[in-house]
Short mmCIF file of C-alpha atoms and ligand atoms in Angstrom, two decimals:
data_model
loop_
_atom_site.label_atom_id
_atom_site.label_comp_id
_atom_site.label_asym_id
_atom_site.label_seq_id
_atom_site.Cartn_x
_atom_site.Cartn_y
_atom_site.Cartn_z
CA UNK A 1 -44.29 -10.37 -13.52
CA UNK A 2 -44.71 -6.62 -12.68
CA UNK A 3 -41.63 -4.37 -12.79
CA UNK A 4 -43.14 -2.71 -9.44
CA UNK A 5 -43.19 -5.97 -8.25
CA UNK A 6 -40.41 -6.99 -9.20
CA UNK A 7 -38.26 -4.24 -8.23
CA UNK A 8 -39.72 -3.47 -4.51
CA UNK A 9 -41.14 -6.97 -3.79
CA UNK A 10 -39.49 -9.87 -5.23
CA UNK A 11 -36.92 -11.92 -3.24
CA UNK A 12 -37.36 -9.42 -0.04
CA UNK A 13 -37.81 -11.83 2.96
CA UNK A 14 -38.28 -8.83 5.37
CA UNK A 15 -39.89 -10.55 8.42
CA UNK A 16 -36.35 -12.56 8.55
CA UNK A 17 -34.50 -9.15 9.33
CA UNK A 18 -36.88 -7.31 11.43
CA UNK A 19 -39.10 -5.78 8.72
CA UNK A 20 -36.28 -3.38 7.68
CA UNK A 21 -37.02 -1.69 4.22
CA UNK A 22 -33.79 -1.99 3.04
CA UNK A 23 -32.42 -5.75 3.14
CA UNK A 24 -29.28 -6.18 5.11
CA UNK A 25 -25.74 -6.96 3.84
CA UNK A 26 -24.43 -10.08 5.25
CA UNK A 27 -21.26 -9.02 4.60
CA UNK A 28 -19.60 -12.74 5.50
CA UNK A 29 -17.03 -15.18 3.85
CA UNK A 30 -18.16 -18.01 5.33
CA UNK A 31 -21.57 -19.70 5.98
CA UNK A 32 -21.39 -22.53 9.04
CA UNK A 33 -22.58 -26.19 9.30
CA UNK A 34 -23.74 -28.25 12.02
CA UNK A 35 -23.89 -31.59 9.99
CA UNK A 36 -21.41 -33.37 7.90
CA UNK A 37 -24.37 -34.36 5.88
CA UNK A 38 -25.37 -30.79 5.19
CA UNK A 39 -21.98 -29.82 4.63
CA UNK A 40 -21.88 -32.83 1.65
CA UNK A 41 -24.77 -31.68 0.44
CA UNK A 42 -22.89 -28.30 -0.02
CA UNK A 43 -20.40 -29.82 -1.65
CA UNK A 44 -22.86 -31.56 -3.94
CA UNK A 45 -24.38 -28.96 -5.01
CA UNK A 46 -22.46 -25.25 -4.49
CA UNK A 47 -25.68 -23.44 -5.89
CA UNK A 48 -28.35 -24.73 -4.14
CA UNK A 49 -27.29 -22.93 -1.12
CA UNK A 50 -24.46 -21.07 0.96
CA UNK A 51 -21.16 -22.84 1.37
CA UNK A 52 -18.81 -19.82 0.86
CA UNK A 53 -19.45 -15.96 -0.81
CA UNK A 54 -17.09 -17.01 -3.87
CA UNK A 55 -20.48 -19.12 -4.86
CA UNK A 56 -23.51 -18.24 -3.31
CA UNK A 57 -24.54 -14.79 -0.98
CA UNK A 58 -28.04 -14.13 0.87
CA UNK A 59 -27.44 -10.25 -0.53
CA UNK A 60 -26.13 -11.28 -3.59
CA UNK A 61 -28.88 -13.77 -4.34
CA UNK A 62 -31.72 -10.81 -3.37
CA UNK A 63 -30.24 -9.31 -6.56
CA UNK A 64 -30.01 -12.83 -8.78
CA UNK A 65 -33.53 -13.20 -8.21
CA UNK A 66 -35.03 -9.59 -9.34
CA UNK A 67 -32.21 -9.35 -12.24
CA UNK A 68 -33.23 -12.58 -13.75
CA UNK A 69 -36.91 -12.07 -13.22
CA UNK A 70 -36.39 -8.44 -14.78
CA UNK A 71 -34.89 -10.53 -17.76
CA UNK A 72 -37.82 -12.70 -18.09
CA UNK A 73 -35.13 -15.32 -17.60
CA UNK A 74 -35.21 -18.68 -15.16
CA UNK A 75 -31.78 -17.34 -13.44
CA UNK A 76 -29.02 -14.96 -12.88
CA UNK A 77 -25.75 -14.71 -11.81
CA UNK A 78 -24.16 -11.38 -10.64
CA UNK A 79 -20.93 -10.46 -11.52
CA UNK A 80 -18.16 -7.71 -9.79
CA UNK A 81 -18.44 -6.56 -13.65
CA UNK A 82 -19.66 -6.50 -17.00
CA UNK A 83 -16.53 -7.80 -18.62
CA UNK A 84 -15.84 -10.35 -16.18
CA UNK A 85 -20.11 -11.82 -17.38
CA UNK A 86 -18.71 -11.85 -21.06
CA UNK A 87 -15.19 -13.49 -20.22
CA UNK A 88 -17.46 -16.08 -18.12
CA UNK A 89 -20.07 -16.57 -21.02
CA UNK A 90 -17.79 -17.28 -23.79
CA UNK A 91 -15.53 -19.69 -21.99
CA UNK A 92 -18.11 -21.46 -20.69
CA UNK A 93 -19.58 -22.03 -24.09
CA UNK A 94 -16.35 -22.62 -26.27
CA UNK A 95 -13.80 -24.75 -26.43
CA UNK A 96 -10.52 -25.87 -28.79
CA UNK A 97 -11.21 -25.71 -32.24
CA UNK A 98 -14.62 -23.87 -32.15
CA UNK A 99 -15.62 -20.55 -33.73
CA UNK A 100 -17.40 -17.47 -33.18
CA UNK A 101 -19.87 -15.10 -34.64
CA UNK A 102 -19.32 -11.51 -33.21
CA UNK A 103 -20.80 -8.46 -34.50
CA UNK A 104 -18.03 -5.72 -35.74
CA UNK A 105 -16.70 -3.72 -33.17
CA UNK A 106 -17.84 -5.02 -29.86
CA UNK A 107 -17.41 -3.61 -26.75
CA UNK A 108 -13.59 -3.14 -26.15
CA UNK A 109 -12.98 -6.00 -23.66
CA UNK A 110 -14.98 -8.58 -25.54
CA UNK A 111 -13.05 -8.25 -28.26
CA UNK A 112 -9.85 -8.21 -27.05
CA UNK A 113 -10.71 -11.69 -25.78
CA UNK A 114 -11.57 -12.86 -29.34
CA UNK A 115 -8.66 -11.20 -30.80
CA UNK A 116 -5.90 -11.79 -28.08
CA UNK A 117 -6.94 -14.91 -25.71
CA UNK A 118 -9.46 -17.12 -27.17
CA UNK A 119 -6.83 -17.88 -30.25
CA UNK A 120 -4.12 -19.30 -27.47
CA UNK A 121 -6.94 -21.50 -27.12
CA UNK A 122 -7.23 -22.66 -30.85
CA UNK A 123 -10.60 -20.47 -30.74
CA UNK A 124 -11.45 -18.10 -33.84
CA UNK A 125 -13.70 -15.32 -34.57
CA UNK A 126 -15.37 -13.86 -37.59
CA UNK A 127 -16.49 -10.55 -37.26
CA UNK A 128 -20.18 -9.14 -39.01
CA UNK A 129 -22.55 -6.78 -40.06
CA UNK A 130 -24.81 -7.67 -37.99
CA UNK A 131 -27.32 -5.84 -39.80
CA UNK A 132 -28.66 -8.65 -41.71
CA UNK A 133 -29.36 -12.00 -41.11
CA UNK A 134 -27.33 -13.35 -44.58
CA UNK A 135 -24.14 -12.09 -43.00
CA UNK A 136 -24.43 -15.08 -40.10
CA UNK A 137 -25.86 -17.56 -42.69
CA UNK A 138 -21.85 -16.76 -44.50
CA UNK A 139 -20.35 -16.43 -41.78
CA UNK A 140 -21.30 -19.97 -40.62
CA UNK A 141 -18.80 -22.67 -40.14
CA UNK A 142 -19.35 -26.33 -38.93
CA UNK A 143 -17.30 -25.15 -35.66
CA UNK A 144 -19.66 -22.22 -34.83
CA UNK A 145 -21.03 -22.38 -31.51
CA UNK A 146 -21.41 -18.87 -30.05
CA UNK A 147 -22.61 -15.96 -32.10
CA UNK A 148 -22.01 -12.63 -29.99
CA UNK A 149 -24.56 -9.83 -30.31
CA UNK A 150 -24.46 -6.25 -29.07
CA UNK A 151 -27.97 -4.53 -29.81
CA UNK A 152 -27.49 -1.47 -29.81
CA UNK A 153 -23.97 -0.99 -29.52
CA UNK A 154 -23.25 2.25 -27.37
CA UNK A 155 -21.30 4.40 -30.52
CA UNK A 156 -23.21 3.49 -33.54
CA UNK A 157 -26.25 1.81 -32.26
CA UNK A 158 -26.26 -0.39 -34.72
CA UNK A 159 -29.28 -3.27 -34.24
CA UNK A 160 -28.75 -7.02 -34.96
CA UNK A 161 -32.67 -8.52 -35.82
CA UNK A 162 -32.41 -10.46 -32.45
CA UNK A 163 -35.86 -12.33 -33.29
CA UNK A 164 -33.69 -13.57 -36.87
CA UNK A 165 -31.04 -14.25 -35.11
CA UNK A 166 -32.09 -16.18 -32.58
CA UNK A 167 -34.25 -18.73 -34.11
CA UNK A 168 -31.08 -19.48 -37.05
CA UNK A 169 -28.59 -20.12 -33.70
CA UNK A 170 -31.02 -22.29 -32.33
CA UNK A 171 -31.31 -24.46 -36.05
CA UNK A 172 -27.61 -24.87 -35.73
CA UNK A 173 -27.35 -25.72 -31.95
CA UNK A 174 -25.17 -22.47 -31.49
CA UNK A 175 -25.48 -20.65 -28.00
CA UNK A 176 -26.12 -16.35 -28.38
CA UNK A 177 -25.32 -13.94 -26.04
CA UNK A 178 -26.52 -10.30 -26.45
CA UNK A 179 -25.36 -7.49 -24.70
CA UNK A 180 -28.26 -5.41 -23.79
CA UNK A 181 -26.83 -2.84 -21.59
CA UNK A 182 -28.07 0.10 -23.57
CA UNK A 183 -31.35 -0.79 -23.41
CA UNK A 184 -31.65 -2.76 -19.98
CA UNK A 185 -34.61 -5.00 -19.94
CA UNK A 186 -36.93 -2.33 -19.25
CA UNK A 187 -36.51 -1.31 -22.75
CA UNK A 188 -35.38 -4.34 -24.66
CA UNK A 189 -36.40 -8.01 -23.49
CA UNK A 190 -34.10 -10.36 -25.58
CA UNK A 191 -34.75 -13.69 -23.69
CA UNK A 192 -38.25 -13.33 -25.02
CA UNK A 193 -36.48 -13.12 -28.36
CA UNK A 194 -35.21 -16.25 -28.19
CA UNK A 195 -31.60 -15.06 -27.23
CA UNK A 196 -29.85 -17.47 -24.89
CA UNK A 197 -28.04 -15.26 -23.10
CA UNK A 198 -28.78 -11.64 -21.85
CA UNK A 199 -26.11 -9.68 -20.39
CA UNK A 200 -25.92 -6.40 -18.94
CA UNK A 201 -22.69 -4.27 -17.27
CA UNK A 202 -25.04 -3.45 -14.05
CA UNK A 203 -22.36 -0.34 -13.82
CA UNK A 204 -24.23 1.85 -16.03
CA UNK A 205 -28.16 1.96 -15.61
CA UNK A 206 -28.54 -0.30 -12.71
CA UNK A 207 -26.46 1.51 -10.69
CA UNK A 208 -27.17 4.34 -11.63
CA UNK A 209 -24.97 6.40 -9.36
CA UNK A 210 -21.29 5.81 -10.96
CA UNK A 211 -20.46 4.40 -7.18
CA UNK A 212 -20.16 0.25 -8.05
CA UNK A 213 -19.37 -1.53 -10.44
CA UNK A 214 -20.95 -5.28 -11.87
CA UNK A 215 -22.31 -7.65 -14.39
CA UNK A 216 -25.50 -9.43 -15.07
CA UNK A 217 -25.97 -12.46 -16.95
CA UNK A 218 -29.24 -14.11 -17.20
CA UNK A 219 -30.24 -17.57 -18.96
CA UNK A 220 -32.40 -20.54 -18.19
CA UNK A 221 -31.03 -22.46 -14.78
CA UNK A 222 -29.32 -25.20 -16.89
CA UNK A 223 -26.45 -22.21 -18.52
CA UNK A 224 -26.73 -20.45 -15.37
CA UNK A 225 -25.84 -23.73 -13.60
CA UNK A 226 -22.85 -24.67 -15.90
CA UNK A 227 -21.05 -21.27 -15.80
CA UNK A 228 -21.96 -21.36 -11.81
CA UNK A 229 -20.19 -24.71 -11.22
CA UNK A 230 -16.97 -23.63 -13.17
CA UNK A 231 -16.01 -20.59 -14.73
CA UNK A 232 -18.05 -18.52 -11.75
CA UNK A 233 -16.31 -20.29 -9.25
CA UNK A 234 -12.96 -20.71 -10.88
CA UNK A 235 -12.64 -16.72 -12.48
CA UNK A 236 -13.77 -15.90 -8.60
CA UNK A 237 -15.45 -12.51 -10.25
CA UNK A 238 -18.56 -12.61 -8.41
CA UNK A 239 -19.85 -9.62 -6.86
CA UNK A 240 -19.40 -8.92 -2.74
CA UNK A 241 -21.99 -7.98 -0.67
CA UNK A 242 -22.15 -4.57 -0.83
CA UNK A 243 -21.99 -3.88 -4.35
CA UNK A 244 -25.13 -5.86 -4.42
CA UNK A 245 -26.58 -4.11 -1.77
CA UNK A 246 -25.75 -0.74 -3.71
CA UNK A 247 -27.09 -2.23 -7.25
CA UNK A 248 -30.45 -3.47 -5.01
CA UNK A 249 -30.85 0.22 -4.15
CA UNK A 250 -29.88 1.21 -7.80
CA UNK A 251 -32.72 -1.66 -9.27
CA UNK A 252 -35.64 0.77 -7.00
CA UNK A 253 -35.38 3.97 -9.06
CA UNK A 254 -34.29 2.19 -12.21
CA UNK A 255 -37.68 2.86 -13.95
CA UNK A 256 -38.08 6.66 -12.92
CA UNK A 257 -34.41 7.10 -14.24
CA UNK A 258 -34.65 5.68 -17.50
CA UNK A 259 -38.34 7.22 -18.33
CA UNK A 260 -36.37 11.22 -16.56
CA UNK A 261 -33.54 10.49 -19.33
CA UNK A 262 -35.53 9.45 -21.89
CA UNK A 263 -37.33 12.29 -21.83
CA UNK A 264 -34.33 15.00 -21.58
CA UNK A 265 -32.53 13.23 -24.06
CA UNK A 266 -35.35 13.55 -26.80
CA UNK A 267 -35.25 17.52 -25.67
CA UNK A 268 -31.32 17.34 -25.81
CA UNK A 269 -31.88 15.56 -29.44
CA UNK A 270 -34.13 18.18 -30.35
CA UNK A 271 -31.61 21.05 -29.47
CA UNK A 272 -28.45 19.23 -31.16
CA UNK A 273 -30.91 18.79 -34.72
CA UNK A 274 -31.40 22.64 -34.69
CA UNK A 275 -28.26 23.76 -33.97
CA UNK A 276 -25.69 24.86 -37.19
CA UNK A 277 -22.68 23.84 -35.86
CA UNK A 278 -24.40 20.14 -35.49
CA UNK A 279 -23.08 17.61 -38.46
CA UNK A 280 -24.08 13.93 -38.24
CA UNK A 281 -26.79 12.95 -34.90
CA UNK A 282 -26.60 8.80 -34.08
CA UNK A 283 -29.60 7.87 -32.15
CA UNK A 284 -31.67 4.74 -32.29
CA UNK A 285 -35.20 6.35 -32.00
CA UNK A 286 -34.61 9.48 -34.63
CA UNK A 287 -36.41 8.54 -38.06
CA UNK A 288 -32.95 9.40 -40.26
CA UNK A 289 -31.47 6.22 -38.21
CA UNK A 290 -31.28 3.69 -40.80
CA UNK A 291 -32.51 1.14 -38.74
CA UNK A 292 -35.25 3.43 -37.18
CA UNK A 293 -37.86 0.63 -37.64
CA UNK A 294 -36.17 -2.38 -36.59
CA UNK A 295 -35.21 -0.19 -33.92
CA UNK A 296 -39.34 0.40 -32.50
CA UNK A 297 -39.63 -2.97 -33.64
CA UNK A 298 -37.71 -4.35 -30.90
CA UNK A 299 -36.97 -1.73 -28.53
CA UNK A 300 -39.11 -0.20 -25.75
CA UNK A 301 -37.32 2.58 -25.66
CA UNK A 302 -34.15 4.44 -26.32
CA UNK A 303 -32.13 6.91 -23.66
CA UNK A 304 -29.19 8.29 -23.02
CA UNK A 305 -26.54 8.30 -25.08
CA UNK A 306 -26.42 10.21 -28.36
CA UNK A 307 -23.55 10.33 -30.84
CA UNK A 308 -23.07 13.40 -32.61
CA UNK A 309 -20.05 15.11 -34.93
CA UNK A 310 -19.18 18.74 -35.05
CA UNK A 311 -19.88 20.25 -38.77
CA UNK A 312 -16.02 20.42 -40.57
CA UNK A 313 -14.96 19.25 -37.23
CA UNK A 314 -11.34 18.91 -36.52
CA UNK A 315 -9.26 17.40 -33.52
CA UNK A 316 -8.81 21.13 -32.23
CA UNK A 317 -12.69 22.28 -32.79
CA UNK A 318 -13.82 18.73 -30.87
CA UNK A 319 -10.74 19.32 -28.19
CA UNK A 320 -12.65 22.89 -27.90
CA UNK A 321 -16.16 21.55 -27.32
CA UNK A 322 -15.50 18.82 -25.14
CA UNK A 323 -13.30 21.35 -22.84
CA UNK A 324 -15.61 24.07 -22.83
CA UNK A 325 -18.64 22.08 -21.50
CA UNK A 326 -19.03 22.79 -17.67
CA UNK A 327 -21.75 19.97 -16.83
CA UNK A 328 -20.88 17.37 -18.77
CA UNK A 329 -18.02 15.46 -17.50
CA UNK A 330 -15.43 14.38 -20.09
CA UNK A 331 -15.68 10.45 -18.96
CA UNK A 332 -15.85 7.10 -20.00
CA UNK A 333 -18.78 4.87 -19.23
CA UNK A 334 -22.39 6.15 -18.58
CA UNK A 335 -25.76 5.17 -17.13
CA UNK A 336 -25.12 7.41 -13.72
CA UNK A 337 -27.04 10.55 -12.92
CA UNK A 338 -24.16 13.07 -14.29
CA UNK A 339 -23.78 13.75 -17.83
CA UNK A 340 -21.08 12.82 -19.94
CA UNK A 341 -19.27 13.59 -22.88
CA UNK A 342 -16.51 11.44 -24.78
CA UNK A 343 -14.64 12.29 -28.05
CA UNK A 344 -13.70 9.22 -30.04
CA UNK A 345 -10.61 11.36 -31.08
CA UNK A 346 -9.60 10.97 -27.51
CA UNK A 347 -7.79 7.43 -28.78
CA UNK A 348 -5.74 8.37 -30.98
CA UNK A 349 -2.75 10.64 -31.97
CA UNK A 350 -3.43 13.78 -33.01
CA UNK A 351 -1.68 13.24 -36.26
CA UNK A 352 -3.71 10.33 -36.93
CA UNK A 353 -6.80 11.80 -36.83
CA UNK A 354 -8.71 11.66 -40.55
CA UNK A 355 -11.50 14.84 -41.04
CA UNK A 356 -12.80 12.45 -43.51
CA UNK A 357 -13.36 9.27 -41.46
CA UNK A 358 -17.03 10.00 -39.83
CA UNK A 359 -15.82 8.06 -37.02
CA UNK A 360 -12.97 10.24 -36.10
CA UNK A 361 -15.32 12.72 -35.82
CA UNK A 362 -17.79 11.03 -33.47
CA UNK A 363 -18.66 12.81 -29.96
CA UNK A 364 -20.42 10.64 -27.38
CA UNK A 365 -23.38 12.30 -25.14
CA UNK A 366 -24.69 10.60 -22.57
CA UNK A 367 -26.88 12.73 -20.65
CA UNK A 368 -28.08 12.01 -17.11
CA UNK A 369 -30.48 13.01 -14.52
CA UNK A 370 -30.11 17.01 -14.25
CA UNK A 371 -32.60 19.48 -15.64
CA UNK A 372 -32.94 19.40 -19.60
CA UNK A 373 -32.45 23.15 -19.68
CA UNK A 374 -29.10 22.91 -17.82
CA UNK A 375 -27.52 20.52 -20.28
CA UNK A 376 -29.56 22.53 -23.38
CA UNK A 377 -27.59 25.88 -21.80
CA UNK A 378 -24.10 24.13 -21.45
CA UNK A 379 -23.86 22.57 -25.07
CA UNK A 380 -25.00 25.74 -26.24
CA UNK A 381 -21.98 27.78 -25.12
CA UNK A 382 -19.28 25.11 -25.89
CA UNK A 383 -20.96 24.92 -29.37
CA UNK A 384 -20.65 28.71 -29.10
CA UNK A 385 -17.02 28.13 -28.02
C1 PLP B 1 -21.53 -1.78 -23.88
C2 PLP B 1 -20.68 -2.23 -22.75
N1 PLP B 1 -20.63 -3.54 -22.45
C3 PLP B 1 -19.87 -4.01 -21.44
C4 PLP B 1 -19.12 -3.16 -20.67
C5 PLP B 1 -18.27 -3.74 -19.55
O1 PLP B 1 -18.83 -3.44 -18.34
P1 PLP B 1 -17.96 -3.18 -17.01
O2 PLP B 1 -17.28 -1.86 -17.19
O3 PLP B 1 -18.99 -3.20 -15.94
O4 PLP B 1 -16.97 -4.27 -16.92
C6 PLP B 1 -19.14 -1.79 -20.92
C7 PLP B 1 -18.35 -0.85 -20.10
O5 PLP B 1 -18.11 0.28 -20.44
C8 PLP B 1 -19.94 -1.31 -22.00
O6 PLP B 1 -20.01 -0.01 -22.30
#
């Protein structure tokens, strides 16, 4: 189906609200019945129509539709968050006794639920290099029945061969998830891959404005439908009304974002490879990243975010860059249109930071939607500085 499509098009029953552009918010709780026989078929079935906005939404389900059709998947469900579509995943797809795959170092939340939660539920995890394909065949167990992929990650960008991956989870009956939020599926399509599970935190790129917050998660109808009928329901994380509404109006400049950032962050890239006071530069799409070709392999694109370190740099030459920038916002999180910048050294003590330990040094960029030359002129001085 056609992005264009897609985006502007799919799911948009205009003549129902008056041929508005923009699709209204039905900003309600509660949906009414005028048969008990409807109402038990409700209660039948919760997502095969609208019983209450804790399940189903007309706004909401606008959204579903063009997320899980931008997925290439059969269905979607929309979460208030990211984290709340990974909490929802996993315990939907584990139980007592059973064990995980994760790559190292996931994104913060997930694996605070495999290190801190899931084992009060008797549920372990093995952590990877996710790298290479042998490190899941090891890491196998009889128990194994989710393997957790982030590809790329947004610090390292390190790549998992999601094609690899997916066909040995799917030998051994185990269910994948893949965080794809770097890439969105604009420029990485994993259900195609074979992945089971695609999600996204809709925070960063699909909003695209830093104003909402939410979570994608897309799968064929029958995951969709489990998750739906419990954990969904149960967790009561789904997103409202209006956050959909915003992330609809995010979802129609998506495209034009992504390709205006893409292009500012090669000339950004460019800039940080020429400049002396420049050590190490992380990004997916430079040919000195060592997974450069798996990288084009499976990847449309890459955008955004850039890691860099400072040559001999040292908690107080960092603390100086980061504080002398003007435009780029020291910040977590990223996908909006400002630019950010976040020092790794901001989590820990200053006396525990190590010179020698690259990742101590490591500076994230994420640069947004203003002019190339702006940013170019405001890392030059705080280099300078
Ligand atoms: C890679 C990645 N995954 C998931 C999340 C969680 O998303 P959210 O903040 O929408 O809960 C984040 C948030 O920073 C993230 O960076």
């Amino acid at each position: 189906m056609d992005f264009s499509y897609i985006i502007n098009e799919l799911a948009e029953d205009r003549e129902q609200y008056f041929n508005a552009i923009a699709p209204p918010i039905i900003q309600t709780s509660n949906f009414r019945f005028k048969t008990v026989a409807a109402l038990r078929t409700a209660f039948e079935d919760e997502m095969g129509g609208y019983l209450y906005s804790r399940g189903l939404n007309p706004t909401v389900d606008i959204l579903r539709k063009k997320l899980a059709a931008l997925d290439g998947a059969e269905d979607c469900l929309v979460f208030n968050n990211g984290a709340a579509a990974i909490f929802a995943a996993v315990f939907a797809n584990v139980k007592s006794g059973d064990h995980i795959i994760s790559v190292q170092k996931p994104y913060t939340w997930a694996q605070k639920t495999f290190d801190n939660i899931l084992p009060r539920f008797g549920v372990s995890t093995t952590y990877i290099d996710g790298s290479d394909i042998k490190n899941f065949e090891a890491a196998l167990q009889p128990n194994t029945t989710f393997i957790y992929l982030e590809s790329p990650n947004s610090w390292t960008f390190a790549l998992q061969p999601l094609k690899e991956v997916a066909a040995f989870a799917k030998k051994h009956g185990i269910i994948t998830l893949i965080d794809n939020s770097y890439c969105t599926p604009l420029n990485q399509r994993p259900i195609e891959l074979g992945i089971d599970l695609s999600m996204q935190t809709a925070t960063k790129y699909i909003s695209g404005h830093s104003d909402t917050l939410g979570g994608v998660l897309s799968g064929s109808h029958h995951l969709m439908k489990k998750i739906f009928d419990l954990e969904y329901l149960a967790i009561g994380s789904g997103i409202q009304p209006f956050n959909a509404w915003l992330l609809i109006r995010g979802l129609r400049t998506l495209p034009a974002r992504l390709e205006r950032i893409s292009r500012t962050t090669t000339e950004v890239l460019r800039f940080l490879q020429a400049h002396p006071r420049v050590g190490k530069i992380i990004f997916p799409f430079d040919e000195s990243f060592p997974q450069y070709h798996l990288a084009k392999e499976q990847m449309q694109d890459a955008c955004g975010l850039l890691t860099i370190t400072l040559k001999n740099g040292t908690m107080e030459s960092i603390t100086r860059f980061c504080e002398s920038l003007k435009h780029f916002y020291m910040a977590v999180s990223w996908g909006g249109h400002e630019s950010l910048v976040l020092p790794k050294c901001a989590g820990l003590q200053p006396g525990d930071f190590d010179p020698s330990n690259d990742e101590h040094q490591y500076i994230r960029i994420y640069t947004g939607l203003e002019d190339p030359s702006y940013l170019i002129a405001d890392l030059a001085q705080a280099l300078e500085a």
